[in-house]
Coordinates of C-alpha atoms in Angstrom, one line a residue:
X5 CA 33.6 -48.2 6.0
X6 CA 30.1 -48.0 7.7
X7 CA 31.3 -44.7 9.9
X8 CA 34.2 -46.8 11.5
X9 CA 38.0 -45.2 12.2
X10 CA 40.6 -46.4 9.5
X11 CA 41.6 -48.9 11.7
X12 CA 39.1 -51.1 10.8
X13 CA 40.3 -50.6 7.1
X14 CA 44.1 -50.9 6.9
X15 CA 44.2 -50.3 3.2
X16 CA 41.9 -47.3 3.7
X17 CA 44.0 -43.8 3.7
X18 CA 44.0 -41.6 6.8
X19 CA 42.0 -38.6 6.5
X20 CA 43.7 -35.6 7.5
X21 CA 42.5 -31.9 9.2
X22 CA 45.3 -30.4 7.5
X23 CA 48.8 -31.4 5.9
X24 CA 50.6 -33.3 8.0
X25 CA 47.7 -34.1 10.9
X26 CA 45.2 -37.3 10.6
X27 CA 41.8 -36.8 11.9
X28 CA 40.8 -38.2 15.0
X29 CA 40.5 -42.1 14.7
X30 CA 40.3 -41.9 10.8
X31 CA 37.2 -40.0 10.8
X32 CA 36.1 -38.5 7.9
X33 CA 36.7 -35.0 7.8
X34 CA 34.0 -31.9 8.0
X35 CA 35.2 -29.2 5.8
X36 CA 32.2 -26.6 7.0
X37 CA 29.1 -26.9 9.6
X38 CA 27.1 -27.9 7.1
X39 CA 29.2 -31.4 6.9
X40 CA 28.6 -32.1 10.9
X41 CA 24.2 -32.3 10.1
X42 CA 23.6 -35.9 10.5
X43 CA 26.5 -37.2 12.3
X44 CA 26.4 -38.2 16.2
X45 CA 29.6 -36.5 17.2
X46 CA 32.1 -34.1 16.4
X47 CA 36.2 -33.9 17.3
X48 CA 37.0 -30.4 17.8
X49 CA 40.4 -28.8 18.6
X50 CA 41.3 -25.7 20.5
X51 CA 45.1 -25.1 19.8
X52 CA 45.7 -21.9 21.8
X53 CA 47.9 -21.3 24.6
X54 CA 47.0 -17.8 26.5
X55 CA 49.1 -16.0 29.3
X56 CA 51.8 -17.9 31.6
X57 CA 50.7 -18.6 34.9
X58 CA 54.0 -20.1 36.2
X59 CA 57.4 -20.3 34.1
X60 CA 57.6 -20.5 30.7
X61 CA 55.1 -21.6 27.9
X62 CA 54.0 -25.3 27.7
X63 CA 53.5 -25.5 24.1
X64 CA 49.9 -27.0 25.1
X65 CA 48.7 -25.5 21.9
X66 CA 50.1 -28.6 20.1
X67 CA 48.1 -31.0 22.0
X68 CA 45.8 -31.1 18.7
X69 CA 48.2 -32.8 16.8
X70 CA 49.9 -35.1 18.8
X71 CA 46.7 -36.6 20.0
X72 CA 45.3 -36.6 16.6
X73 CA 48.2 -38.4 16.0
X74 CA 48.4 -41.0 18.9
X75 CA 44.5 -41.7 17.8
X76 CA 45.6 -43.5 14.7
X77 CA 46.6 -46.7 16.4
X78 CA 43.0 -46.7 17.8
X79 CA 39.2 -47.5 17.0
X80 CA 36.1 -47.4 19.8
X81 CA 35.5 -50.7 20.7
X82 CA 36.4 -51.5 24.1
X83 CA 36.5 -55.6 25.2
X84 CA 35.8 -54.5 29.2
X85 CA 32.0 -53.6 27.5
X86 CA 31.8 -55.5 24.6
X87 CA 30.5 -52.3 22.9
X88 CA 31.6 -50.4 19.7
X89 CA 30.0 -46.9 19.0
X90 CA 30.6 -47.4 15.8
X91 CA 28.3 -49.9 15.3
X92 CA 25.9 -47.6 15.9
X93 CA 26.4 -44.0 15.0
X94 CA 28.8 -42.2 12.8
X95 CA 31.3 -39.3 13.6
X96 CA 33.9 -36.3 12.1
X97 CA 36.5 -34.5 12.8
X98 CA 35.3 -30.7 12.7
X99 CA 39.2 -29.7 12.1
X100 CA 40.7 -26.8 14.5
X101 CA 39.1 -23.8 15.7
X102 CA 40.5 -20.6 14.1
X103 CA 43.4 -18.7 17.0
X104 CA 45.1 -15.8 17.1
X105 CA 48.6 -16.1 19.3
X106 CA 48.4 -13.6 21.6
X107 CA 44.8 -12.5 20.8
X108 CA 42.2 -13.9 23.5
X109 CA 39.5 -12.1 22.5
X110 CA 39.5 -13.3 18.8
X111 CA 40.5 -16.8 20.1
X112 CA 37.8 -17.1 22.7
X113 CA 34.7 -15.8 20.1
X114 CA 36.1 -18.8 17.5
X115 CA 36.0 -20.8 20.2
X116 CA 32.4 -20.0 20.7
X117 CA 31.1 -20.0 17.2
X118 CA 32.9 -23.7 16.6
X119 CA 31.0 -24.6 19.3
X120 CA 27.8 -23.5 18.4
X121 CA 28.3 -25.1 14.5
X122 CA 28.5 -28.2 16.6
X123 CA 25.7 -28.2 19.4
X124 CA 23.2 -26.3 16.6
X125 CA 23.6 -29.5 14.5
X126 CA 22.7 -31.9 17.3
X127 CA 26.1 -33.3 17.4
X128 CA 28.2 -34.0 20.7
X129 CA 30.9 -32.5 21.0
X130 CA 34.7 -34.2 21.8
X131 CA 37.0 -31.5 22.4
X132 CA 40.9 -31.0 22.8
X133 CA 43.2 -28.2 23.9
X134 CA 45.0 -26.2 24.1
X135 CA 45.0 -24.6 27.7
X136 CA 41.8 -25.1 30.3
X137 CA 41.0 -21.2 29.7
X138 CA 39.5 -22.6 26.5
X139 CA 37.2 -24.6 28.7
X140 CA 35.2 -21.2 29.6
X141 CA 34.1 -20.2 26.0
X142 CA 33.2 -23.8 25.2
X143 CA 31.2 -24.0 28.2
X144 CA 29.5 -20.5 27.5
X145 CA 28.4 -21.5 23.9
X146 CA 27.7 -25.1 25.0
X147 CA 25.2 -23.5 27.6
X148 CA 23.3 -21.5 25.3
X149 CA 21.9 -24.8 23.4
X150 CA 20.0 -25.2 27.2
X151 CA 19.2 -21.9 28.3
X152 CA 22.2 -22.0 30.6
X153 CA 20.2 -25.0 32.7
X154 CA 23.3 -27.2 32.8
X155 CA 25.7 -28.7 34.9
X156 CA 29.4 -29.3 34.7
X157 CA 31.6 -32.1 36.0
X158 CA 35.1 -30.6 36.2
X159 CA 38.3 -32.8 36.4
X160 CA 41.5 -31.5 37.7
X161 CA 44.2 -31.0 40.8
X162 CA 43.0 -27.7 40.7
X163 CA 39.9 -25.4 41.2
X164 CA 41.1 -22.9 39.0
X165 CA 38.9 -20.4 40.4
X166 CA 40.8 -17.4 40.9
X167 CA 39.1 -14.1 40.3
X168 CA 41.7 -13.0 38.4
X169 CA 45.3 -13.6 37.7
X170 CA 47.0 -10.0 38.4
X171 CA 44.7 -7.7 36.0
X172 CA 44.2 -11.1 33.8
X173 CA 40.6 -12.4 34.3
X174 CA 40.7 -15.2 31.5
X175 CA 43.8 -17.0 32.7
X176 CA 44.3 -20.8 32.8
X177 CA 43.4 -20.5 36.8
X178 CA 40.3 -18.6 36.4
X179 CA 37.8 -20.2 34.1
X180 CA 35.9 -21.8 36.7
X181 CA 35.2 -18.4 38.4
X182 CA 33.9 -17.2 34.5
X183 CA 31.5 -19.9 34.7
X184 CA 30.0 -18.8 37.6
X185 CA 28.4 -15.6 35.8
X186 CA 27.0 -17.6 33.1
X187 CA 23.2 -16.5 32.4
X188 CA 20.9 -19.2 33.5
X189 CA 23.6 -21.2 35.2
X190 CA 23.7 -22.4 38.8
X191 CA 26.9 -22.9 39.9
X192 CA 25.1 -25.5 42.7
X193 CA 25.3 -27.6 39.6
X194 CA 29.2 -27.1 39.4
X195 CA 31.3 -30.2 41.0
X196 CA 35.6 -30.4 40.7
X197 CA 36.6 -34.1 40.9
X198 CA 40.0 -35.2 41.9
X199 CA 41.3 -32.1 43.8
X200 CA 44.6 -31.7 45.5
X201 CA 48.0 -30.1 46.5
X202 CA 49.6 -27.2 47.3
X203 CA 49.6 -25.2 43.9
X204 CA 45.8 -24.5 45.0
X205 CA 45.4 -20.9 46.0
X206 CA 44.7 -20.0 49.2
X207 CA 40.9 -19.7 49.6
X208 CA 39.8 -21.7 46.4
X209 CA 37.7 -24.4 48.0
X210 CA 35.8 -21.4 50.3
X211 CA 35.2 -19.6 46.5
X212 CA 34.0 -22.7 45.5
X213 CA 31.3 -22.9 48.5
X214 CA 30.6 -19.0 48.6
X215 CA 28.7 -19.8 45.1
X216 CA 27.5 -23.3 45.9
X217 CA 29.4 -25.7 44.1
X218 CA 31.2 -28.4 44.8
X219 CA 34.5 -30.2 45.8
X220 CA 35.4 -33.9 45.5
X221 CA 38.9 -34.3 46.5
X222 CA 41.8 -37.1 44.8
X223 CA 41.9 -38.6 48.5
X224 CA 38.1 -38.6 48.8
X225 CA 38.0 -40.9 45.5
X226 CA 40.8 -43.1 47.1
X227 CA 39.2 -43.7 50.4
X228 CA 35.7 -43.8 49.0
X229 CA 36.2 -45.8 46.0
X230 CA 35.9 -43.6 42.7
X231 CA 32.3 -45.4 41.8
X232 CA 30.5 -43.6 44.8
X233 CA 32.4 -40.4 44.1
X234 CA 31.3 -40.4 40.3
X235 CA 27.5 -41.1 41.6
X236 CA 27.8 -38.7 43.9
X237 CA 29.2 -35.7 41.1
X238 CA 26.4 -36.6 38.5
X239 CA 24.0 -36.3 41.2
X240 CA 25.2 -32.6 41.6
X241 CA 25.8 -32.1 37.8
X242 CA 22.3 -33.7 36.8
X243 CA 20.3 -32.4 39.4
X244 CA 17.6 -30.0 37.7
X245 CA 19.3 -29.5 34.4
X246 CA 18.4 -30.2 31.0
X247 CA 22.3 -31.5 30.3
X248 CA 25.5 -31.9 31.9
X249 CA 29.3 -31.4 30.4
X250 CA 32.5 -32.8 31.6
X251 CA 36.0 -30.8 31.2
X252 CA 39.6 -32.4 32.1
X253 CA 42.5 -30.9 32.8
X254 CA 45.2 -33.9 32.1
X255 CA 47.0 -33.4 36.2
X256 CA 43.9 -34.5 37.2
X257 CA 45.8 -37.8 36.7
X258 CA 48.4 -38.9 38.9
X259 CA 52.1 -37.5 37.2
X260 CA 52.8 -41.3 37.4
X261 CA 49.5 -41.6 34.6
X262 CA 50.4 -38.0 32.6
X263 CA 54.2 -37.5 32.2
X264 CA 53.3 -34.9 29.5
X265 CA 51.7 -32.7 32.0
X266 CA 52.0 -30.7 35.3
X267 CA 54.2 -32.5 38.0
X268 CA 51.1 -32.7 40.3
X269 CA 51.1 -36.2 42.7
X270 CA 48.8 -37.9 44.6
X271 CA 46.3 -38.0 41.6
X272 CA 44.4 -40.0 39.7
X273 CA 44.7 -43.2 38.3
X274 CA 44.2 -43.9 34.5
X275 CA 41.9 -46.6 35.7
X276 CA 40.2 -44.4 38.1
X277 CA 39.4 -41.4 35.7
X278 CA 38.7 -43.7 32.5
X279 CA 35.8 -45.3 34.7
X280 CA 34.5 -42.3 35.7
X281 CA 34.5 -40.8 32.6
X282 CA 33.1 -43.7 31.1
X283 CA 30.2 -43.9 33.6
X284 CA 29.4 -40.0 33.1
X285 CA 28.7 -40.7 29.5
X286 CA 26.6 -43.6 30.4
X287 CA 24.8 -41.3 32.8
X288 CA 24.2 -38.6 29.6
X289 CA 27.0 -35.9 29.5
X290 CA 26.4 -34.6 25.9
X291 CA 29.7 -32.3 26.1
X292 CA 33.9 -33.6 27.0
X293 CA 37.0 -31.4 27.0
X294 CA 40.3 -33.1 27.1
X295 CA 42.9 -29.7 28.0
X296 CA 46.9 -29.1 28.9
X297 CA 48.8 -31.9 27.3
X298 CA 52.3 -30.7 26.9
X299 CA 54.0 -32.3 24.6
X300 CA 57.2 -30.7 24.3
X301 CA 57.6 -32.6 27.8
X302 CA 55.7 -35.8 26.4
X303 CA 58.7 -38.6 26.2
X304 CA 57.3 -41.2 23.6
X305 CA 53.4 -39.0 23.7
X306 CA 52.5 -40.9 26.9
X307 CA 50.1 -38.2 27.9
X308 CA 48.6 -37.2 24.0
X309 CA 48.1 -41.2 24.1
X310 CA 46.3 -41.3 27.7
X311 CA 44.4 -38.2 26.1
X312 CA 43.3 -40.5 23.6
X313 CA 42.4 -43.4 26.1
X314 CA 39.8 -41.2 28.4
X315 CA 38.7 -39.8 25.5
X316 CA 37.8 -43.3 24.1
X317 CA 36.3 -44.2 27.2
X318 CA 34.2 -41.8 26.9
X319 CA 32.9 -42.0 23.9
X320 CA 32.1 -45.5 24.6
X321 CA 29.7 -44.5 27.5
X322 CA 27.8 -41.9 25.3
X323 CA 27.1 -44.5 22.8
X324 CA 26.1 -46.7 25.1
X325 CA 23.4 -44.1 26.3
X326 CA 22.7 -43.1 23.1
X327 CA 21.5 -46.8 21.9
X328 CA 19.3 -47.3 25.0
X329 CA 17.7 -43.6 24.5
X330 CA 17.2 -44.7 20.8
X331 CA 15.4 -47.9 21.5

């Protein structure tokens, strides 16, 4: 197979994380940490939904699967760069981080440690959720690898900033503010791409500014052309750091892009964010979440399949970088 996805091999059988699930693409399958040494990236998956911030539960915690799923139509290569990954570097499919339902504390430590079996093997990680909590512990255990010298390139409609949510710090809205308080980390390094609406709290973008980071509305992309705004957020994310992470939250697209996600308008285009994520791997991220795909709302997996798309996209980039850093 010469590391490529099943796709390239009809008669080859799908590899799968567990009964019923296919790895990511067809990749081969890493039973323990020790499996990851020597491959270029790892697919990890975060299937945990924690408190309700608004209604009832989403059933995010499935996203796991039903992109896993979606992947199997799909390799790397993309014809817009001529460019296959897999010509180049080889990848697996870590499986899914152990979670307790209803247990955040267990959950979030898994979290970490899967984390850290991936980053402590050189590999970069490809992650899917779950809900954008998750994005806090990954972030905290990705730091570590860099003495919390990072920076973070954030997609979503919302800051997700809060404090707290009632006597809940770890909520879905308040990762961002978590991140803050991580040890070495300078939060001037922190920038929220594609920002919007009214189901922002009151005061989020003034948070955002009281601890230096920064804010790059939907309508700024739209009126600046998302190319400048991309530039101008791995500036912020690259500036003075050893390496820079990107985290999605799927209403960072348009509703019109994720119908298996938050009804949030006046987003993103696919075309926009696969661009942008695409140049951010050029430009070295050497960490990608992918969180809050809900399926039970996902008609025909639209969203689990646009997962699948930005993922893709960025993927592509990364290798991309990775060849030229190589040479």
């Amino acid at each position: 197979m010469n590391n490529k996805p099943v796709c390239y091999v009809p008669s080859y059988p799908h590899p799968e994380v567990y009964s019923g699930v296919p790895s990511f693409l067809g990749l081969p399958v890493a039973k323990s940490k020790e499996d990851i040494q020597g491959h270029d990236f790892a697919i990890m998956g975060t299937p945990w939904e924690g408190i309700c911030t608004y209604g009832g539960f989403t059933g995010c915690e499935n996203g796991t699967k039903t992109i896993r799923k979606a992947s199997e139509r799909y390799g790397a290569y993309l014809p817009e760069y001529d460019f296959d990954p897999f010509d180049h570097f080889s990848g697996v499919d870590y499986g899914d981080a152990a979670v307790k339902n209803g247990d955040r504390d267990f959950t979030f430590e898994s979290v970490r440690n899967y984390m850290r079996d991936v980053t402590n093997s050189g590999a970069i990680p490809i992650v899917f959720g779950g809900d954008h909590s998750l994005s806090y512990p990954l972030i905290e255990a990705f730091a570590e690898k860099y003495d919390g010298n990072i920076g973070i390139i954030h997609f979503d409609a919302h800051m997700d900033n809060m404090d707290s949510f009632g006597d809940e710090k770890y909520a879905r809205c308040s990762p961002f503010h978590r991140l803050y308080d991580i040890p070495g980390f300078d939060p001037k390094n922190l920038v929220s791409v594609g920002i919007r609406g009214p189901r922002n709290h009151f005061g989020a973008v003034q948070e955002a500014e009281k601890y230096g980071a920064s804010v790059i509305t939907s309508f700024e992309v739209k009126r600046k052309g998302w190319e400048a705004c991309i530039r101008k957020a791995i500036e912020i994310a690259s500036n003075g750091t050893k390496a820079f992470y990107v985290t999605v939250c799927s209403d960072a697209l348009d509703i019109a892009h994720n119908p298996g996600g938050p009804a949030d308008l006046c987003g993103l285009s696919s075309y926009e964010m696969a661009e942008m994520l695409h140049e951010c791997g050029l430009s070295g991220a050497k960490g990608f979440d992918f969180m809050e795909v809900y399926p039970p709302d996902d008609l025909h997996n639209v969203s689990s399949h646009g997962a699948c798309w930005m993922a893709i996209y960025m993927l592509n980039g990364m290798g991309q970088r990775l060849l030229e850093e190589r040479k």
